[in-house]
Short mmCIF file of C-alpha atoms in Angstrom, two decimals:
data_model
loop_
_atom_site.label_atom_id
_atom_site.label_comp_id
_atom_site.label_asym_id
_atom_site.label_seq_id
_atom_site.Cartn_x
_atom_site.Cartn_y
_atom_site.Cartn_z
CA MET A 1 0.60 -0.39 -0.12
CA MET A 2 1.69 3.13 -1.02
CA LYS A 3 1.82 5.67 1.73
CA PHE A 4 2.30 9.66 1.36
CA GLY A 5 4.29 11.65 3.67
CA HIS A 6 4.09 14.93 5.08
CA GLN A 7 5.50 17.02 2.54
CA SER A 8 3.68 15.10 -0.41
CA ILE A 9 0.47 15.71 0.88
CA ILE A 10 1.60 20.29 0.47
CA ASN A 11 3.08 19.31 -2.68
CA GLY A 12 -0.60 17.24 -3.50
CA PHE A 13 -2.19 20.72 -1.96
CA GLY A 14 0.50 22.65 -3.83
CA LEU A 15 -0.24 21.63 -6.93
CA ILE A 16 -3.75 21.86 -6.76
CA MET A 17 -4.10 25.14 -5.44
CA LEU A 18 -2.08 26.57 -8.77
CA ILE A 19 -4.26 24.66 -11.30
CA SER A 20 -7.47 26.42 -9.21
CA CYS A 21 -4.91 29.88 -10.19
CA LEU A 22 -4.42 29.68 -13.69
CA GLN A 23 -8.60 28.20 -14.05
CA LEU A 24 -9.36 31.22 -12.36
CA THR A 25 -6.69 33.74 -13.81
CA ALA A 26 -7.97 32.02 -17.92
CA ILE A 27 -12.19 33.06 -16.85
CA ALA A 28 -11.15 36.70 -15.31
CA LEU A 29 -8.76 37.07 -19.10
CA ARG A 30 -11.79 35.47 -21.00
CA SER A 31 -12.58 37.87 -23.26
CA GLU A 32 -16.24 38.16 -23.88
CA PRO A 33 -17.58 39.76 -27.22
CA PRO A 34 -18.45 43.67 -27.86
CA LYS A 35 -22.40 44.44 -27.04
CA ALA A 36 -23.63 45.14 -30.07
CA LEU A 37 -25.91 48.33 -28.27
CA LEU A 38 -24.51 50.50 -26.03
CA THR A 39 -26.28 51.91 -23.16
CA SER A 40 -26.50 56.31 -22.92
CA GLN A 41 -25.05 55.60 -19.20
CA GLU A 42 -22.58 54.01 -20.85
CA ILE A 43 -21.88 55.92 -24.09
CA ARG A 44 -21.69 59.13 -21.67
CA ASP A 45 -18.75 57.28 -19.23
CA ASP A 46 -17.04 56.32 -22.96
CA LEU A 47 -16.88 60.05 -23.54
CA GLN A 48 -16.49 60.84 -20.55
CA PHE A 49 -13.55 58.27 -20.21
CA LEU A 50 -12.39 59.92 -23.97
CA GLN A 51 -12.06 63.95 -23.14
CA GLN A 52 -9.83 62.33 -20.25
CA GLN A 53 -8.00 60.76 -21.51
CA LEU A 54 -7.43 63.33 -25.02
CA VAL A 55 -6.49 65.68 -22.25
CA GLU A 56 -3.98 63.38 -21.00
CA HIS A 57 -1.97 62.66 -24.24
CA SER A 58 -3.29 63.93 -26.59
CA SER A 59 -0.75 66.29 -28.52
CA PHE A 60 -2.91 67.98 -30.34
CA ALA A 61 -5.22 68.99 -27.31
CA ALA A 62 -2.16 70.00 -26.03
CA ILE A 63 -0.26 72.12 -28.64
CA ALA A 64 -4.61 73.75 -29.44
CA PRO A 65 -6.57 73.50 -26.51
CA GLN A 66 -9.11 75.39 -27.91
CA ARG A 67 -9.85 72.30 -29.61
CA LEU A 68 -11.16 70.33 -26.24
CA ALA A 69 -13.56 72.96 -26.10
CA LEU A 70 -15.16 72.13 -29.81
CA ILE A 71 -14.79 68.15 -29.15
CA SER A 72 -16.80 68.83 -25.59
CA GLU A 73 -20.03 70.96 -27.34
CA ARG A 74 -19.89 67.72 -29.36
CA ALA A 75 -19.72 65.29 -27.06
CA GLN A 76 -21.66 66.66 -24.52
CA ARG A 77 -24.17 66.74 -28.22
CA LEU A 78 -23.93 63.12 -28.81
CA ALA A 79 -24.75 62.34 -25.45
CA GLU A 80 -28.25 64.26 -25.39
CA LEU A 81 -29.10 62.58 -28.37
CA SER A 82 -28.53 59.33 -27.37
CA ALA A 83 -31.51 58.25 -25.34
CA LEU A 84 -32.29 55.05 -26.65
CA PRO A 85 -29.83 52.18 -26.89
CA VAL A 86 -27.54 52.78 -30.10
CA LYS A 87 -25.79 50.25 -31.99
CA ARG A 88 -21.63 50.12 -31.40
CA THR A 89 -20.70 50.99 -34.95
CA ASP A 90 -22.60 53.28 -35.40
CA PHE A 91 -20.98 54.92 -31.77
CA ALA A 92 -17.64 54.74 -33.38
CA MET A 93 -18.42 56.55 -36.42
CA GLN A 94 -19.93 59.18 -34.36
CA LEU A 95 -16.74 59.03 -32.67
CA HIS A 96 -15.31 60.23 -36.04
CA LYS A 97 -17.66 63.47 -35.56
CA VAL A 98 -16.58 63.94 -32.06
CA LEU A 99 -12.59 64.03 -32.90
CA ALA A 100 -12.37 65.73 -36.25
CA PRO A 101 -11.48 68.93 -34.77
CA LEU A 102 -9.00 67.66 -32.75
CA ASP A 103 -7.10 67.59 -36.72
CA ASP A 104 -4.96 64.50 -35.69
CA ILE A 105 -5.40 62.86 -38.94
CA ALA A 106 -3.28 59.77 -38.00
CA SER A 107 -4.97 58.99 -35.75
CA ASP A 108 -7.52 55.72 -35.99
CA ILE A 109 -11.21 54.11 -34.43
CA SER A 110 -12.07 51.28 -34.93
CA ASP A 111 -15.13 49.48 -35.22
CA VAL A 112 -16.34 52.33 -37.86
CA ASP A 113 -17.00 49.72 -40.72
CA SER A 114 -20.81 50.48 -41.29
CA ALA A 115 -22.82 46.60 -41.80
CA VAL A 116 -25.01 48.35 -44.87
CA LYS A 117 -22.83 50.00 -47.57
CA LEU A 118 -23.44 51.82 -50.80
CA PRO A 119 -21.95 49.08 -53.86
CA ILE A 120 -20.69 52.27 -56.02
CA HIS A 121 -17.52 55.28 -55.17
CA LEU A 122 -17.20 58.78 -55.82
CA GLN A 123 -14.65 60.36 -57.77
CA TYR A 124 -14.67 64.34 -58.04
CA ASN A 125 -13.32 65.41 -61.56
CA GLU A 126 -13.36 69.00 -62.63
CA ASN A 127 -17.17 67.95 -64.55
CA GLY A 128 -17.90 67.08 -60.74
CA TRP A 129 -18.65 63.85 -58.76
CA GLN A 130 -18.34 60.58 -61.56
CA VAL A 131 -20.17 57.41 -60.03
CA LEU A 132 -17.85 54.52 -60.31
CA ASN A 133 -18.68 50.28 -59.64
CA ASN A 134 -16.75 49.14 -57.54
CA ASP A 135 -14.32 48.01 -60.77
CA SER A 136 -13.93 51.35 -60.76
CA THR A 137 -16.07 51.42 -64.64
CA PRO A 138 -18.81 54.08 -64.68
CA ILE A 139 -21.75 52.80 -63.52
CA ASP A 140 -23.36 54.17 -66.96
CA SER A 141 -20.90 55.91 -69.74
CA GLU A 142 -23.71 57.92 -70.61
CA HIS A 143 -24.76 59.86 -67.26
CA PRO A 144 -21.32 59.58 -65.85
CA PHE A 145 -21.60 62.17 -63.03
CA ILE A 146 -23.96 62.56 -59.68
CA THR A 147 -27.05 65.32 -58.52
CA HIS A 148 -29.00 63.50 -56.09
CA ILE A 149 -29.00 61.15 -53.77
CA ASP A 150 -32.36 60.19 -52.26
CA GLY A 151 -33.66 63.30 -54.04
CA VAL A 152 -31.33 65.43 -51.82
CA PRO A 153 -29.02 67.51 -54.00
CA ILE A 154 -24.98 65.92 -53.67
CA ALA A 155 -24.11 70.12 -51.63
CA ARG A 156 -26.69 68.79 -49.17
CA TRP A 157 -24.82 65.02 -48.79
CA ILE A 158 -21.16 66.70 -48.44
CA ASP A 159 -21.89 69.32 -45.42
CA ALA A 160 -23.31 66.19 -44.20
CA TRP A 161 -20.18 64.24 -44.19
CA GLN A 162 -17.76 66.85 -43.90
CA LEU A 163 -18.84 66.99 -40.02
CA PHE A 164 -17.21 64.12 -39.98
CA LEU A 165 -13.62 64.79 -41.64
CA ALA A 166 -10.71 66.75 -39.79
CA PRO A 167 -10.37 70.64 -40.83
CA SER A 168 -7.32 69.30 -42.23
CA GLN A 169 -9.43 66.84 -44.50
CA GLN A 170 -12.75 68.95 -46.04
CA SER A 171 -10.86 70.03 -49.13
CA GLN A 172 -10.33 66.97 -49.88
CA PRO A 173 -11.97 64.59 -52.32
CA ASP A 174 -11.21 61.31 -51.16
CA GLN A 175 -12.09 60.95 -48.06
CA GLN A 176 -15.15 62.58 -48.89
CA ALA A 177 -16.26 59.86 -50.90
CA LYS A 178 -15.25 57.34 -48.42
CA LEU A 179 -17.81 58.41 -45.93
CA LEU A 180 -20.89 58.11 -48.80
CA HIS A 181 -20.08 54.37 -48.03
CA HIS A 182 -21.68 54.41 -44.24
CA ILE A 183 -24.58 55.21 -46.08
CA SER A 184 -27.34 54.64 -43.08
CA LEU A 185 -25.04 57.08 -40.51
CA LEU A 186 -25.71 59.94 -42.91
CA ARG A 187 -29.29 59.07 -43.58
CA LYS A 188 -29.87 60.02 -39.80
CA GLU A 189 -27.44 63.41 -40.51
CA ILE A 190 -29.41 64.50 -43.64
CA GLY A 191 -33.37 62.95 -41.60
CA ILE A 192 -34.33 60.61 -44.34
CA MET A 193 -35.48 57.33 -43.85
CA PRO A 194 -33.74 54.19 -43.61
CA SER A 195 -34.00 51.95 -46.68
CA ASP A 196 -32.54 49.16 -48.08
CA HIS A 197 -31.61 51.13 -51.70
CA VAL A 198 -31.34 54.31 -52.29
CA ARG A 199 -31.97 56.53 -55.28
CA ILE A 200 -29.53 58.20 -57.65
CA THR A 201 -29.94 61.23 -59.71
CA LEU A 202 -26.83 61.09 -62.83
CA ARG A 203 -26.44 63.59 -65.63
CA ASP A 204 -24.44 63.80 -68.58
CA LEU A 205 -22.59 66.97 -69.71
CA GLN A 206 -25.81 68.24 -71.42
CA GLN A 207 -27.27 68.31 -68.35
CA HIS A 208 -29.83 65.24 -69.41
CA ILE A 209 -31.02 63.22 -65.94
CA ARG A 210 -31.54 59.80 -65.13
CA GLN A 211 -32.51 58.05 -62.41
CA LEU A 212 -31.17 54.57 -61.03
CA ASN A 213 -31.97 52.21 -57.96
CA VAL A 214 -29.24 50.86 -55.85
CA SER A 215 -29.81 47.95 -53.86
CA LEU A 216 -27.44 48.26 -50.31
CA GLN A 217 -24.80 45.64 -49.66
CA TYR A 218 -24.53 44.16 -45.63
CA ALA A 219 -21.11 44.23 -45.23
CA ALA A 220 -18.41 41.93 -42.31
CA GLN A 221 -18.03 44.71 -39.58
CA THR A 222 -14.68 44.89 -38.93
CA ALA A 223 -11.89 45.97 -36.07
CA LEU A 224 -8.91 48.01 -36.19
CA ALA A 225 -6.12 47.16 -38.63
CA PRO A 226 -3.33 46.16 -37.83
CA LEU A 227 0.67 46.85 -39.72
CA PRO A 228 0.92 44.28 -42.84
CA LYS A 229 2.50 41.58 -42.30
CA SER A 230 3.30 40.33 -45.94
CA GLU A 231 6.70 39.81 -46.93
CA SER A 232 7.83 42.15 -49.50
CA TYR A 233 7.61 41.12 -53.33
CA PHE A 234 9.18 41.96 -56.27
CA ASP A 235 10.00 41.37 -59.68
CA ALA A 236 12.89 42.49 -61.07
CA VAL A 237 12.90 41.91 -64.91
CA ARG A 238 10.34 44.74 -64.52
CA GLY A 239 11.93 46.20 -61.55
CA GLN A 240 8.53 46.44 -59.86
CA PHE A 241 9.24 45.72 -55.67
CA SER A 242 6.08 46.04 -53.34
CA LEU A 243 7.52 46.56 -50.37
CA HIS A 244 5.79 46.47 -46.30
CA ASP A 245 8.62 46.08 -43.40
CA LEU A 246 11.43 48.08 -44.13
CA SER A 247 13.65 47.48 -40.93
CA LYS A 248 13.76 44.12 -42.65
CA LEU A 249 15.44 45.23 -45.25
CA PRO A 250 18.44 44.44 -45.11
CA GLN A 251 18.03 40.26 -44.05
CA ASN A 252 16.64 39.91 -47.39
CA SER A 253 19.87 39.69 -49.79
CA GLN A 254 18.13 39.30 -53.43
CA LEU A 255 15.75 42.08 -52.71
CA GLN A 256 19.07 44.56 -52.58
CA LYS A 257 20.38 43.00 -55.44
CA ALA A 258 17.20 43.46 -57.50
CA LEU A 259 16.78 47.04 -56.09
CA SER A 260 19.50 48.05 -57.30
CA GLN A 261 19.76 46.23 -60.27
CA SER A 262 16.68 48.48 -60.79
CA LEU A 263 18.36 51.41 -61.26
CA LEU A 264 19.91 50.71 -64.52
CA THR A 265 16.61 50.34 -66.23
CA PRO A 266 14.60 53.39 -67.10
CA LEU A 267 11.97 52.80 -64.92
CA THR A 268 12.10 51.30 -60.75
CA ILE A 269 8.44 51.11 -59.30
CA ILE A 270 8.12 51.14 -55.56
CA ASP A 271 4.60 50.08 -54.06
CA LEU A 272 5.08 51.38 -50.54
CA ARG A 273 1.38 51.98 -49.79
CA ASN A 274 1.55 49.46 -46.92
CA ALA A 275 5.13 49.48 -46.35
CA TYR A 276 6.03 50.65 -42.04
CA GLY A 277 8.88 49.38 -40.00
CA HIS A 278 11.84 52.22 -38.74
CA GLY A 279 14.88 50.88 -40.56
CA ASP A 280 16.55 54.33 -41.93
CA GLN A 281 18.43 51.67 -44.97
CA LEU A 282 16.18 52.35 -47.98
CA LEU A 283 16.09 56.07 -47.09
CA THR A 284 19.43 56.40 -47.15
CA TRP A 285 20.33 54.71 -50.61
CA LEU A 286 17.23 55.97 -52.13
CA ALA A 287 18.30 59.73 -50.93
CA GLN A 288 22.14 59.06 -52.00
CA HIS A 289 21.15 57.95 -55.78
CA TYR A 290 17.91 60.31 -56.59
CA ARG A 291 17.93 63.71 -54.63
CA ASP A 292 19.12 66.71 -56.32
CA GLN A 293 22.12 67.30 -55.99
CA SER A 294 22.24 70.62 -57.19
CA LEU A 295 20.02 71.62 -53.97
CA ALA A 296 22.32 70.50 -51.36
CA PRO A 297 24.45 73.67 -50.66
CA SER A 298 20.47 76.25 -50.42
CA VAL A 299 19.45 73.47 -48.07
CA ASN A 300 20.00 73.21 -44.53
CA ALA A 301 22.71 71.41 -46.00
CA THR A 302 25.30 71.80 -42.92
CA SER A 303 22.57 70.61 -40.21
CA ALA A 304 22.85 67.14 -38.35
CA LEU A 305 19.80 67.52 -37.72
CA TYR A 306 16.44 67.32 -39.45
CA ALA A 307 13.77 67.27 -37.18
CA ILE A 308 13.00 67.87 -33.44
CA ALA A 309 10.01 66.55 -31.34
CA ARG A 310 8.48 66.76 -28.07
CA TYR A 311 5.99 64.34 -26.83
CA ARG A 312 2.96 64.28 -23.50
CA ARG A 313 4.96 62.48 -20.22
CA ALA A 314 2.68 60.25 -18.73
CA PRO A 315 2.96 58.52 -15.25
CA ASN A 316 5.00 54.76 -16.06
CA GLN A 317 6.31 56.41 -18.77
CA ARG A 318 9.74 55.42 -20.04
CA SER A 319 12.52 58.63 -20.69
CA ASP A 320 13.54 56.71 -24.07
CA TYR A 321 9.95 57.49 -25.31
CA LEU A 322 11.02 58.43 -28.60
CA SER A 323 14.25 56.50 -29.32
CA PRO A 324 11.81 53.53 -31.78
CA LEU A 325 11.29 56.70 -34.10
CA GLN A 326 15.37 57.20 -33.83
CA PHE A 327 15.03 60.53 -31.67
CA ILE A 328 17.99 61.77 -29.24
CA ALA A 329 16.97 63.97 -25.81
CA TYR A 330 18.66 66.87 -25.80
CA ASP A 331 21.37 66.26 -23.23
CA ASN A 332 22.26 63.53 -25.23
CA LEU A 333 23.29 65.19 -28.04
CA SER A 334 26.91 67.23 -29.24
CA HIS A 335 26.84 70.61 -28.89
CA ASP A 336 26.68 71.74 -31.65
CA GLU A 337 23.85 70.27 -32.51
CA GLN A 338 22.21 70.97 -29.51
CA LEU A 339 22.65 74.52 -30.78
CA GLN A 340 20.77 73.71 -34.06
CA LEU A 341 17.78 71.92 -32.23
CA THR A 342 17.52 75.31 -30.26
CA ARG A 343 17.91 77.61 -33.81
CA ALA A 344 15.24 75.40 -35.18
CA SER A 345 13.38 75.62 -31.88
CA GLN A 346 12.86 79.21 -31.78
CA GLN A 347 10.75 79.10 -34.76
CA ILE A 348 8.33 77.19 -33.02
CA HIS A 349 5.69 79.22 -32.19
CA THR A 350 3.61 76.51 -30.82
CA GLN A 351 3.05 76.74 -26.42
CA PHE A 352 4.38 74.61 -24.83
CA ASP A 353 2.68 72.73 -21.39
CA ALA A 354 5.35 71.48 -18.80
CA ARG A 355 3.55 67.92 -19.62
CA PHE A 356 5.75 67.44 -22.59
CA SER A 357 9.31 65.94 -22.80
CA GLN A 358 12.24 68.14 -23.63
CA TRP A 359 13.47 68.72 -27.05
CA HIS A 360 14.56 65.61 -28.99
CA ALA A 361 16.30 65.63 -32.36
CA ARG A 362 16.93 63.16 -34.90
CA LYS A 363 20.36 62.82 -36.45
CA TRP A 364 21.29 62.37 -40.90
CA PRO A 365 22.09 58.16 -40.97
CA HIS A 366 25.63 60.29 -41.68
CA SER A 367 27.91 58.22 -40.50
CA GLU A 368 30.67 56.82 -42.63
CA ALA A 369 29.45 52.94 -41.39
CA LYS A 370 26.42 53.63 -42.27
CA LEU A 371 26.82 54.90 -45.55
CA ALA A 372 29.62 52.15 -45.91
CA ILE A 373 26.70 49.70 -44.90
CA SER A 374 24.38 51.79 -46.78
CA ARG A 375 27.09 51.14 -50.76
CA ALA A 376 27.61 46.89 -49.83
CA MET A 377 23.30 46.95 -50.09
CA PHE A 378 23.09 48.31 -52.97
CA SER A 379 25.64 49.34 -55.10
CA PRO A 380 25.62 48.08 -58.99
CA ALA A 381 29.12 48.41 -60.03
CA THR A 382 28.24 50.19 -63.35
CA LEU A 383 25.93 53.20 -61.81
CA THR A 384 27.26 56.15 -63.41
CA LYS A 385 27.53 58.88 -60.58
CA PRO A 386 25.46 62.02 -61.01
CA SER A 387 27.29 65.46 -62.07
CA VAL A 388 28.35 66.28 -58.87
CA THR A 389 30.28 63.30 -56.80
CA GLU A 390 29.99 62.28 -54.08
CA SER A 391 32.97 63.14 -52.69
CA THR A 392 32.71 66.40 -53.10
CA LEU A 393 29.44 66.73 -50.71
CA SER A 394 29.35 67.12 -47.18
CA PRO A 395 27.86 63.77 -45.26
CA TYR A 396 24.20 66.66 -44.48
CA GLN A 397 24.12 67.28 -48.17
CA THR A 398 23.22 63.73 -49.43
CA TYR A 399 20.53 63.73 -47.62
CA SER A 400 18.57 66.74 -48.02
CA GLN A 401 16.04 68.71 -46.27
CA PRO A 402 13.58 69.42 -47.74
CA MET A 403 12.88 73.65 -48.69
CA PRO A 404 8.92 74.61 -47.16
CA GLN A 405 6.82 75.20 -50.48
CA TYR A 406 9.20 73.42 -52.60
CA LYS A 407 8.40 71.88 -55.71
CA PRO A 408 10.21 69.82 -58.86
CA ALA A 409 9.62 70.35 -61.76
CA TRP A 410 8.09 67.27 -64.19
CA PRO A 411 10.12 64.72 -65.53
CA THR A 412 10.10 64.84 -69.05
CA GLY A 413 10.16 61.38 -69.75
CA LEU A 414 11.74 57.57 -69.12
CA THR A 415 14.46 56.83 -71.33
CA SER A 416 17.85 55.92 -69.16
CA ALA A 417 21.11 56.31 -71.22
CA THR A 418 23.63 53.66 -70.83
CA GLY A 419 25.13 53.37 -66.68
CA GLN A 420 22.72 56.11 -65.65
CA LEU A 421 20.54 56.26 -63.25
CA GLY A 422 16.42 55.78 -64.67
CA GLN A 423 13.90 57.42 -63.10
CA LEU A 424 11.67 56.40 -59.61
CA VAL A 425 8.30 55.58 -59.02
CA LEU A 426 7.04 55.74 -55.50
CA LEU A 427 3.44 54.50 -55.08
CA ILE A 428 1.98 56.29 -51.40
CA GLY A 429 -1.62 56.50 -49.51
CA PRO A 430 -2.63 56.85 -45.81
CA ASP A 431 -0.93 53.21 -44.72
CA CYS A 432 2.51 54.08 -45.79
CA ARG A 433 3.54 55.16 -42.02
CA GLN A 434 6.42 55.48 -40.08
CA GLN A 435 9.40 55.44 -42.00
CA CYS A 436 7.71 54.52 -44.97
CA GLN A 437 6.05 58.54 -44.08
CA TRP A 438 9.67 59.75 -44.59
CA ILE A 439 10.64 58.55 -47.54
CA ALA A 440 7.61 60.06 -48.68
CA HIS A 441 8.15 63.45 -47.10
CA PHE A 442 12.53 63.60 -48.57
CA ALA A 443 11.53 62.29 -51.84
CA GLN A 444 7.73 64.98 -52.96
CA GLN A 445 11.60 67.05 -53.91
CA TRP A 446 13.43 64.24 -56.24
CA SER A 447 13.02 66.07 -59.59
CA SER A 448 13.64 61.81 -60.60
CA THR A 449 11.11 60.58 -58.61
CA ILE A 450 7.39 60.80 -59.41
CA LEU A 451 4.44 59.89 -56.41
CA ILE A 452 1.42 58.14 -57.42
CA GLY A 453 -1.87 57.06 -55.12
CA LYS A 454 -3.01 58.48 -52.53
CA PRO A 455 -1.85 60.94 -49.74
CA THR A 456 0.06 60.19 -46.40
CA ARG A 457 -1.65 60.86 -43.02
CA GLY A 458 1.02 62.42 -41.87
CA SER A 459 2.27 58.99 -40.13
CA PHE A 460 5.37 59.85 -38.50
CA ASP A 461 4.02 59.83 -34.47
CA ARG A 462 4.14 57.75 -32.03
CA TYR A 463 1.29 56.84 -30.46
CA TYR A 464 -1.31 56.55 -27.53
CA LEU A 465 -4.15 54.24 -27.42
CA ILE A 466 -7.27 54.17 -25.82
CA THR A 467 -9.82 51.02 -24.91
CA LEU A 468 -13.30 52.55 -24.42
CA PRO A 469 -14.63 50.66 -20.90
CA ASN A 470 -18.16 49.64 -22.29
CA SER A 471 -17.68 50.04 -25.69
CA ASN A 472 -14.32 48.58 -26.35
CA ILE A 473 -13.89 51.31 -28.41
CA LYS A 474 -10.02 51.38 -29.29
CA VAL A 475 -9.23 54.86 -30.77
CA SER A 476 -5.51 55.52 -31.28
CA ILE A 477 -4.02 59.81 -31.09
CA SER A 478 -0.86 61.47 -31.89
CA SER A 479 1.27 61.46 -28.47
CA SER A 480 4.12 63.20 -30.18
CA VAL A 481 4.19 65.90 -32.40
CA ILE A 482 7.85 66.46 -35.16
CA TYR A 483 9.17 68.58 -36.78
CA ASP A 484 11.11 69.80 -39.65
CA MET A 485 14.33 72.17 -39.12
CA PHE A 486 12.29 75.37 -40.51
CA GLY A 487 9.75 74.82 -37.17
CA GLN A 488 7.43 73.34 -39.77
CA ARG A 489 5.11 70.72 -37.80
CA LEU A 490 4.98 67.33 -39.36
CA SER A 491 2.56 65.75 -37.43
CA GLY A 492 -0.32 64.89 -39.42
CA LEU A 493 0.48 66.48 -42.41
CA ALA A 494 -0.51 64.45 -45.29
CA THR A 495 2.10 63.76 -48.90
CA TYR A 496 0.23 64.79 -51.23
CA PRO A 497 0.99 62.48 -54.88
CA ASP A 498 2.13 64.35 -58.10
CA ILE A 499 -0.65 61.39 -59.63
CA LEU A 500 -3.45 61.07 -57.73
CA THR A 501 -5.43 57.63 -58.26
CA ASN A 502 -8.17 56.28 -56.89
CA ILE A 503 -6.99 52.24 -57.62
CA ASP A 504 -6.88 50.30 -54.31
CA ASP A 505 -5.04 46.77 -55.72
CA PHE A 506 -2.74 46.22 -57.28
CA LEU A 507 -1.60 49.31 -60.33
CA TRP A 508 0.22 47.09 -62.99
CA ARG A 509 3.57 48.58 -64.72
CA ASN A 510 1.88 49.33 -68.47
CA SER A 511 -0.68 51.10 -66.52
CA ILE A 512 1.68 53.13 -64.43
CA ILE A 513 3.48 54.45 -67.54
CA SER A 514 0.34 55.47 -69.09
CA LEU A 515 -0.33 57.51 -65.62
CA ILE A 516 3.07 59.19 -66.13
CA HIS A 517 2.82 60.32 -69.52
CA LEU A 518 -0.89 61.66 -68.89
CA HIS A 519 -0.20 63.74 -67.09
CA ALA A 520 4.02 65.09 -68.48
CA SER A 521 1.59 65.26 -72.02
CA LYS A 522 -1.42 67.35 -69.64
CA ASP A 523 1.73 69.34 -67.50
CA SER A 524 3.48 70.33 -71.29
CA SER A 525 0.88 72.40 -72.85
CA GLU A 526 -0.21 74.29 -69.97
#
């Protein structure tokens, strides 16, 4: 017969208690699905919590306190209108309206997808709003422009959806068109009864009209989208690349080789629409080869810094909060760099409260070690250097600072002589963030580079994630503010493409070439 000693019994009880604790912990941590409907009290509590978090963590609210007053007014109005239970997705969309005065266009709100959507897209041109199918073809080629929705003039719908846009986005047609998908919410704003279909009135250029009834589509709900996890793709033969995590670039030797070889082709296309990460190798390489050498002496050529920043301090926050963005605290800079930072900060007239950190600065990746790594990564042996050789330039001139309001002349063609640099096309969009945003920012001044796509969202910063306690809706806000060396705010400043296109999926090479030739011919005729 087996006998148990005193120690065995104690160990047995200890094991049972450990298993029980683990089971209780699993039950406590088990996430429940969020509520589909929210009571008026739950909405008021969430709105109050959101405003408290904005005061604590939002850099945009801190540098412009008057925005908080507008947000408070909209939050109070929403709370008063929410006497009956409200759908969680509708509340998420209403948060866009509440937060619009903050003008933090890089912020994000989860669960804003509507269950009911219009199966059409709007695209603005000089003749009006064109109606397109989901495949970007006109819904009616003979009557391409919309005048009314549900009998209400399109101008009235624009007024309704403008309330959901940040002030800096209200003049962007692509941002206005996105909101039309939330047709149920906009109907409530205007005062139109819900329906499973929508009546649209179309016209041609001679003002002949036609009416169509379009059935609404039911879409699945989605949450706040995580950063893309896809692997980078490239087609070395066609010189076409699609990049995602830029911090992994040095680990992909085949991609490096293909990029360097593509320099000698007439056209290199790099898709950065879903690019992110903090590696600076691609910016270093592109700046060395594509920047305009003649600009360097007049564009902040002697500065070792190219951006300065501060962040909102919070309890339990590390002092190296901006280190992932490659910013260095003022105290850790050299004496000359501190002077450069001070001169730049004196051009900024924003009033910062005591909750902001000390100044930080981001330095050019100009050290000989980094330049050597970049040359080793991307260095075709037969490449002919530009007219100004690298040896005649200071390290800072290699990555010159964009001048305010500077816009280069359009490239005149896609020809490339043997051994000469070809032209570069960068595809950008609202999901181009972090280091990708820096690349787009600098590339807009390179005359041999063309930006195609949609405006970015100025996603330079670090962000603070707020989870509302009752709805479980997640709100991401900027918690830092970044300026260039001219004292211009970069945070939330969109980079606009040279060619604006609403195509969201893969762009074929021939289509890109056609876009370039079309816009080049327009520029030459003006």
